[in-house]
Amino acid sequence: MFEEKISGKLATDERPALLEALSHIRDGDMLTVQEVDRLGRNLLEGLIVLNDLFQRGVAVKVLEGIAAGEHNERSLILDLALALAEDRCRDIVRKTNNGLEAARRRGRGGGRRPVVDDDKRAAILARRQRGESIRIIAAGVKVSVGVVHKTLTEAQRETQRDQ
């Protein structure tokens, strides 16, 4: 069993678990995937992986989606499932970008609200000035170590820019 914890948006050669599964599988084996789009980030990549598997005598079992079932060769339903997945991904990206643009026009930015307000920033900088460690500061101000580090780095850049 190979479990991928990396985004399917990455190219096949950037997904170690998929590469390991593809190199491990032999003629007569069956590769089981949740959905057919897990085999590639787009239609072309998915078709290349499927063609390679079928030429090697490997069957593919798809658990969910319109292509659910066992497949021993390329079929219209597999091609259609890959094309629909690519189209769905493109649609999600387009809608996300449209939403972010509409928010910007209304004066709102995307992303999380800042964790550090002016009071916390001042406390972080003052505690660091007194020589406290980043971990102690984070615990005292009740923010993560990363937030303290980012705040200190930004303050240092501002100081350098002002000089």
PDB file of C-alpha atoms in Angstrom:
ATOM      1  CA  MET A   1       0.000   0.000   0.000  1.00  0.00           C
ATOM      2  CA  PHE A   2       1.315   3.413  -1.007  1.00  0.00           C
ATOM      3  CA  GLU A   3      -0.262   6.511   0.480  1.00  0.00           C
ATOM      4  CA  GLU A   4       0.251   9.870  -1.150  1.00  0.00           C
ATOM      5  CA  LYS A   5       0.221  12.878   1.169  1.00  0.00           C
ATOM      6  CA  ILE A   6       1.405  15.332  -1.462  1.00  0.00           C
ATOM      7  CA  SER A   7      -0.847  17.448  -3.656  1.00  0.00           C
ATOM      8  CA  GLY A   8      -2.028  15.940  -6.899  1.00  0.00           C
ATOM      9  CA  LYS A   9      -1.250  19.320  -8.456  1.00  0.00           C
ATOM     10  CA  LEU A  10       2.406  18.312  -8.581  1.00  0.00           C
ATOM     11  CA  ALA A  11       3.854  16.623 -11.639  1.00  0.00           C
ATOM     12  CA  THR A  12       4.107  12.840 -11.494  1.00  0.00           C
ATOM     13  CA  ASP A  13       7.897  12.971 -11.130  1.00  0.00           C
ATOM     14  CA  GLU A  14       7.475  15.150  -8.003  1.00  0.00           C
ATOM     15  CA  ARG A  15       5.252  12.624  -6.196  1.00  0.00           C
ATOM     16  CA  PRO A  16       7.482  10.004  -4.526  1.00  0.00           C
ATOM     17  CA  ALA A  17       4.703   7.661  -3.342  1.00  0.00           C
ATOM     18  CA  LEU A  18       3.161   7.497  -6.829  1.00  0.00           C
ATOM     19  CA  LEU A  19       6.576   6.924  -8.396  1.00  0.00           C
ATOM     20  CA  GLU A  20       7.331   4.166  -5.904  1.00  0.00           C
ATOM     21  CA  ALA A  21       3.971   2.499  -6.582  1.00  0.00           C
ATOM     22  CA  LEU A  22       4.487   2.701 -10.353  1.00  0.00           C
ATOM     23  CA  SER A  23       7.978   1.194 -10.122  1.00  0.00           C
ATOM     24  CA  HIS A  24       6.851  -1.537  -7.705  1.00  0.00           C
ATOM     25  CA  ILE A  25       3.834  -2.755  -9.675  1.00  0.00           C
ATOM     26  CA  ARG A  26       4.295  -5.729 -12.057  1.00  0.00           C
ATOM     27  CA  ASP A  27       2.492  -7.344 -15.001  1.00  0.00           C
ATOM     28  CA  GLY A  28      -0.770  -8.854 -13.785  1.00  0.00           C
ATOM     29  CA  ASP A  29      -1.036  -6.541 -10.753  1.00  0.00           C
ATOM     30  CA  MET A  30      -3.826  -4.070 -10.168  1.00  0.00           C
ATOM     31  CA  LEU A  31      -3.265  -0.476  -9.090  1.00  0.00           C
ATOM     32  CA  THR A  32      -6.135   0.860  -6.980  1.00  0.00           C
ATOM     33  CA  VAL A  33      -6.685   4.625  -6.769  1.00  0.00           C
ATOM     34  CA  GLN A  34      -9.367   6.657  -5.019  1.00  0.00           C
ATOM     35  CA  GLU A  35     -10.134   8.635  -8.175  1.00  0.00           C
ATOM     36  CA  VAL A  36      -8.579   8.422 -11.618  1.00  0.00           C
ATOM     37  CA  ASP A  37      -7.312  12.018 -11.403  1.00  0.00           C
ATOM     38  CA  ARG A  38      -4.822  10.891  -8.725  1.00  0.00           C
ATOM     39  CA  LEU A  39      -2.732   9.462 -11.580  1.00  0.00           C
ATOM     40  CA  GLY A  40      -1.842  12.867 -13.011  1.00  0.00           C
ATOM     41  CA  ARG A  41      -2.306  16.589 -12.519  1.00  0.00           C
ATOM     42  CA  ASN A  42      -3.936  16.996 -15.936  1.00  0.00           C
ATOM     43  CA  LEU A  43      -5.455  15.012 -18.787  1.00  0.00           C
ATOM     44  CA  LEU A  44      -2.181  14.459 -20.619  1.00  0.00           C
ATOM     45  CA  GLU A  45      -0.244  13.293 -17.557  1.00  0.00           C
ATOM     46  CA  GLY A  46      -3.071  10.963 -16.499  1.00  0.00           C
ATOM     47  CA  LEU A  47      -3.275   9.452 -19.989  1.00  0.00           C
ATOM     48  CA  ILE A  48       0.483   8.893 -20.088  1.00  0.00           C
ATOM     49  CA  VAL A  49       0.413   7.057 -16.737  1.00  0.00           C
ATOM     50  CA  LEU A  50      -2.623   4.979 -17.759  1.00  0.00           C
ATOM     51  CA  ASN A  51      -1.086   4.061 -21.137  1.00  0.00           C
ATOM     52  CA  ASP A  52       2.130   3.020 -19.434  1.00  0.00           C
ATOM     53  CA  LEU A  53       0.239   0.848 -16.938  1.00  0.00           C
ATOM     54  CA  PHE A  54      -1.929  -0.832 -19.568  1.00  0.00           C
ATOM     55  CA  GLN A  55       1.098  -1.495 -21.834  1.00  0.00           C
ATOM     56  CA  ARG A  56       2.812  -3.174 -18.874  1.00  0.00           C
ATOM     57  CA  GLY A  57      -0.243  -5.410 -18.310  1.00  0.00           C
ATOM     58  CA  VAL A  58      -1.321  -3.635 -15.131  1.00  0.00           C
ATOM     59  CA  ALA A  59      -5.031  -3.182 -14.415  1.00  0.00           C
ATOM     60  CA  VAL A  60      -6.404  -0.076 -12.715  1.00  0.00           C
ATOM     61  CA  LYS A  61      -9.218  -0.068 -10.173  1.00  0.00           C
ATOM     62  CA  VAL A  62     -10.888   3.274  -9.511  1.00  0.00           C
ATOM     63  CA  LEU A  63     -12.891   3.468  -6.272  1.00  0.00           C
ATOM     64  CA  GLU A  64     -14.860   6.706  -6.797  1.00  0.00           C
ATOM     65  CA  GLY A  65     -16.115   8.931  -9.586  1.00  0.00           C
ATOM     66  CA  ILE A  66     -17.599   8.246 -12.984  1.00  0.00           C
ATOM     67  CA  ALA A  67     -14.753   5.868 -13.857  1.00  0.00           C
ATOM     68  CA  ALA A  68     -15.315   3.671 -10.772  1.00  0.00           C
ATOM     69  CA  GLY A  69     -14.566   0.043 -11.532  1.00  0.00           C
ATOM     70  CA  GLU A  70     -11.791  -2.144 -12.897  1.00  0.00           C
ATOM     71  CA  HIS A  71     -10.080  -1.250 -16.163  1.00  0.00           C
ATOM     72  CA  ASN A  72      -7.642  -3.290 -18.255  1.00  0.00           C
ATOM     73  CA  GLU A  73      -7.357  -0.849 -21.133  1.00  0.00           C
ATOM     74  CA  ARG A  74      -8.001   2.774 -21.990  1.00  0.00           C
ATOM     75  CA  SER A  75     -11.614   3.651 -22.400  1.00  0.00           C
ATOM     76  CA  LEU A  76     -13.737   6.665 -23.129  1.00  0.00           C
ATOM     77  CA  ILE A  77     -14.940   6.750 -19.521  1.00  0.00           C
ATOM     78  CA  LEU A  78     -11.358   6.970 -18.174  1.00  0.00           C
ATOM     79  CA  ASP A  79     -10.472   9.701 -20.671  1.00  0.00           C
ATOM     80  CA  LEU A  80     -13.673  11.543 -19.819  1.00  0.00           C
ATOM     81  CA  ALA A  81     -13.038  11.270 -16.060  1.00  0.00           C
ATOM     82  CA  LEU A  82      -9.538  12.736 -16.484  1.00  0.00           C
ATOM     83  CA  ALA A  83     -10.825  15.532 -18.734  1.00  0.00           C
ATOM     84  CA  LEU A  84     -13.619  16.378 -16.289  1.00  0.00           C
ATOM     85  CA  ALA A  85     -11.178  16.429 -13.359  1.00  0.00           C
ATOM     86  CA  GLU A  86      -8.894  18.830 -15.229  1.00  0.00           C
ATOM     87  CA  ASP A  87     -11.867  21.030 -16.151  1.00  0.00           C
ATOM     88  CA  ARG A  88     -13.121  20.991 -12.537  1.00  0.00           C
ATOM     89  CA  CYS A  89      -9.686  22.046 -11.289  1.00  0.00           C
ATOM     90  CA  ARG A  90      -9.505  24.878 -13.822  1.00  0.00           C
ATOM     91  CA  ASP A  91     -13.001  25.987 -12.792  1.00  0.00           C
ATOM     92  CA  ILE A  92     -12.053  26.032  -9.084  1.00  0.00           C
ATOM     93  CA  VAL A  93      -8.945  28.120  -9.807  1.00  0.00           C
ATOM     94  CA  ARG A  94     -10.954  30.559 -11.944  1.00  0.00           C
ATOM     95  CA  LYS A  95     -13.682  30.959  -9.304  1.00  0.00           C
ATOM     96  CA  THR A  96     -11.120  31.402  -6.529  1.00  0.00           C
ATOM     97  CA  ASN A  97      -9.288  34.082  -8.503  1.00  0.00           C
ATOM     98  CA  ASN A  98     -12.583  35.842  -9.326  1.00  0.00           C
ATOM     99  CA  GLY A  99     -13.538  35.816  -5.628  1.00  0.00           C
ATOM    100  CA  LEU A 100     -10.160  37.194  -4.546  1.00  0.00           C
ATOM    101  CA  GLU A 101     -10.343  39.929  -7.184  1.00  0.00           C
ATOM    102  CA  ALA A 102     -13.874  40.897  -6.067  1.00  0.00           C
ATOM    103  CA  ALA A 103     -12.667  41.026  -2.445  1.00  0.00           C
ATOM    104  CA  ARG A 104      -9.737  43.262  -3.427  1.00  0.00           C
ATOM    105  CA  ARG A 105     -12.117  45.641  -5.230  1.00  0.00           C
ATOM    106  CA  ARG A 106     -14.124  45.862  -1.980  1.00  0.00           C
ATOM    107  CA  GLY A 107     -10.925  46.656  -0.094  1.00  0.00           C
ATOM    108  CA  ARG A 108     -10.469  43.246   1.495  1.00  0.00           C
ATOM    109  CA  GLY A 109      -7.382  41.121   1.159  1.00  0.00           C
ATOM    110  CA  GLY A 110      -7.289  37.360   1.117  1.00  0.00           C
ATOM    111  CA  GLY A 111      -5.814  35.116   3.764  1.00  0.00           C
ATOM    112  CA  ARG A 112      -6.028  34.922   7.509  1.00  0.00           C
ATOM    113  CA  ARG A 113      -6.272  37.987   9.656  1.00  0.00           C
ATOM    114  CA  PRO A 114      -2.934  38.886  11.282  1.00  0.00           C
ATOM    115  CA  VAL A 115      -2.324  37.177  14.629  1.00  0.00           C
ATOM    116  CA  VAL A 116      -0.101  39.984  15.876  1.00  0.00           C
ATOM    117  CA  ASP A 117      -1.703  43.355  16.584  1.00  0.00           C
ATOM    118  CA  ASP A 118       0.264  46.477  17.543  1.00  0.00           C
ATOM    119  CA  ASP A 119       0.244  45.583  21.269  1.00  0.00           C
ATOM    120  CA  LYS A 120       1.551  42.055  20.717  1.00  0.00           C
ATOM    121  CA  ARG A 121       4.169  43.344  18.267  1.00  0.00           C
ATOM    122  CA  ALA A 122       5.398  45.860  20.844  1.00  0.00           C
ATOM    123  CA  ALA A 123       5.500  43.163  23.529  1.00  0.00           C
ATOM    124  CA  ILE A 124       7.456  40.804  21.276  1.00  0.00           C
ATOM    125  CA  LEU A 125      10.008  43.472  20.365  1.00  0.00           C
ATOM    126  CA  ALA A 126      10.382  44.652  23.989  1.00  0.00           C
ATOM    127  CA  ARG A 127      10.885  41.119  25.309  1.00  0.00           C
ATOM    128  CA  ARG A 128      13.454  40.374  22.628  1.00  0.00           C
ATOM    129  CA  GLN A 129      15.242  43.619  23.504  1.00  0.00           C
ATOM    130  CA  ARG A 130      15.489  42.304  27.085  1.00  0.00           C
ATOM    131  CA  GLY A 131      17.180  39.170  25.725  1.00  0.00           C
ATOM    132  CA  GLU A 132      14.334  36.649  26.061  1.00  0.00           C
ATOM    133  CA  SER A 133      14.415  33.609  23.784  1.00  0.00           C
ATOM    134  CA  ILE A 134      11.928  33.221  20.957  1.00  0.00           C
ATOM    135  CA  ARG A 135      10.278  30.272  22.723  1.00  0.00           C
ATOM    136  CA  ILE A 136       9.824  32.199  25.969  1.00  0.00           C
ATOM    137  CA  ILE A 137       8.400  35.164  24.060  1.00  0.00           C
ATOM    138  CA  ALA A 138       5.985  32.923  22.138  1.00  0.00           C
ATOM    139  CA  ALA A 139       4.709  31.327  25.341  1.00  0.00           C
ATOM    140  CA  GLY A 140       4.383  34.690  27.096  1.00  0.00           C
ATOM    141  CA  VAL A 141       2.565  36.454  24.252  1.00  0.00           C
ATOM    142  CA  LYS A 142       0.547  33.312  23.403  1.00  0.00           C
ATOM    143  CA  VAL A 143       1.553  33.038  19.749  1.00  0.00           C
ATOM    144  CA  SER A 144       3.572  30.450  17.848  1.00  0.00           C
ATOM    145  CA  VAL A 145       7.356  30.458  17.587  1.00  0.00           C
ATOM    146  CA  GLY A 146       6.938  31.085  13.844  1.00  0.00           C
ATOM    147  CA  VAL A 147       4.862  34.207  14.474  1.00  0.00           C
ATOM    148  CA  VAL A 148       7.511  35.585  16.843  1.00  0.00           C
ATOM    149  CA  HIS A 149      10.262  34.834  14.341  1.00  0.00           C
ATOM    150  CA  LYS A 150       8.304  36.475  11.509  1.00  0.00           C
ATOM    151  CA  THR A 151       7.573  39.558  13.634  1.00  0.00           C
ATOM    152  CA  LEU A 152      11.243  39.938  14.569  1.00  0.00           C
ATOM    153  CA  THR A 153      12.386  39.459  10.971  1.00  0.00           C
ATOM    154  CA  GLU A 154       9.910  42.067   9.695  1.00  0.00           C
ATOM    155  CA  ALA A 155      11.007  44.531  12.385  1.00  0.00           C
ATOM    156  CA  GLN A 156      14.650  43.983  11.460  1.00  0.00           C
ATOM    157  CA  ARG A 157      13.892  44.622   7.762  1.00  0.00           C
ATOM    158  CA  GLU A 158      12.027  47.813   8.648  1.00  0.00           C
ATOM    159  CA  THR A 159      14.992  49.007  10.708  1.00  0.00           C
ATOM    160  CA  GLN A 160      17.428  48.286   7.871  1.00  0.00           C
ATOM    161  CA  ARG A 161      15.190  49.989   5.347  1.00  0.00           C
ATOM    162  CA  ASP A 162      14.897  53.119   7.516  1.00  0.00           C
ATOM    163  CA  GLN A 163      18.671  53.456   7.833  1.00  0.00           C
TER     164      GLN A 163
END
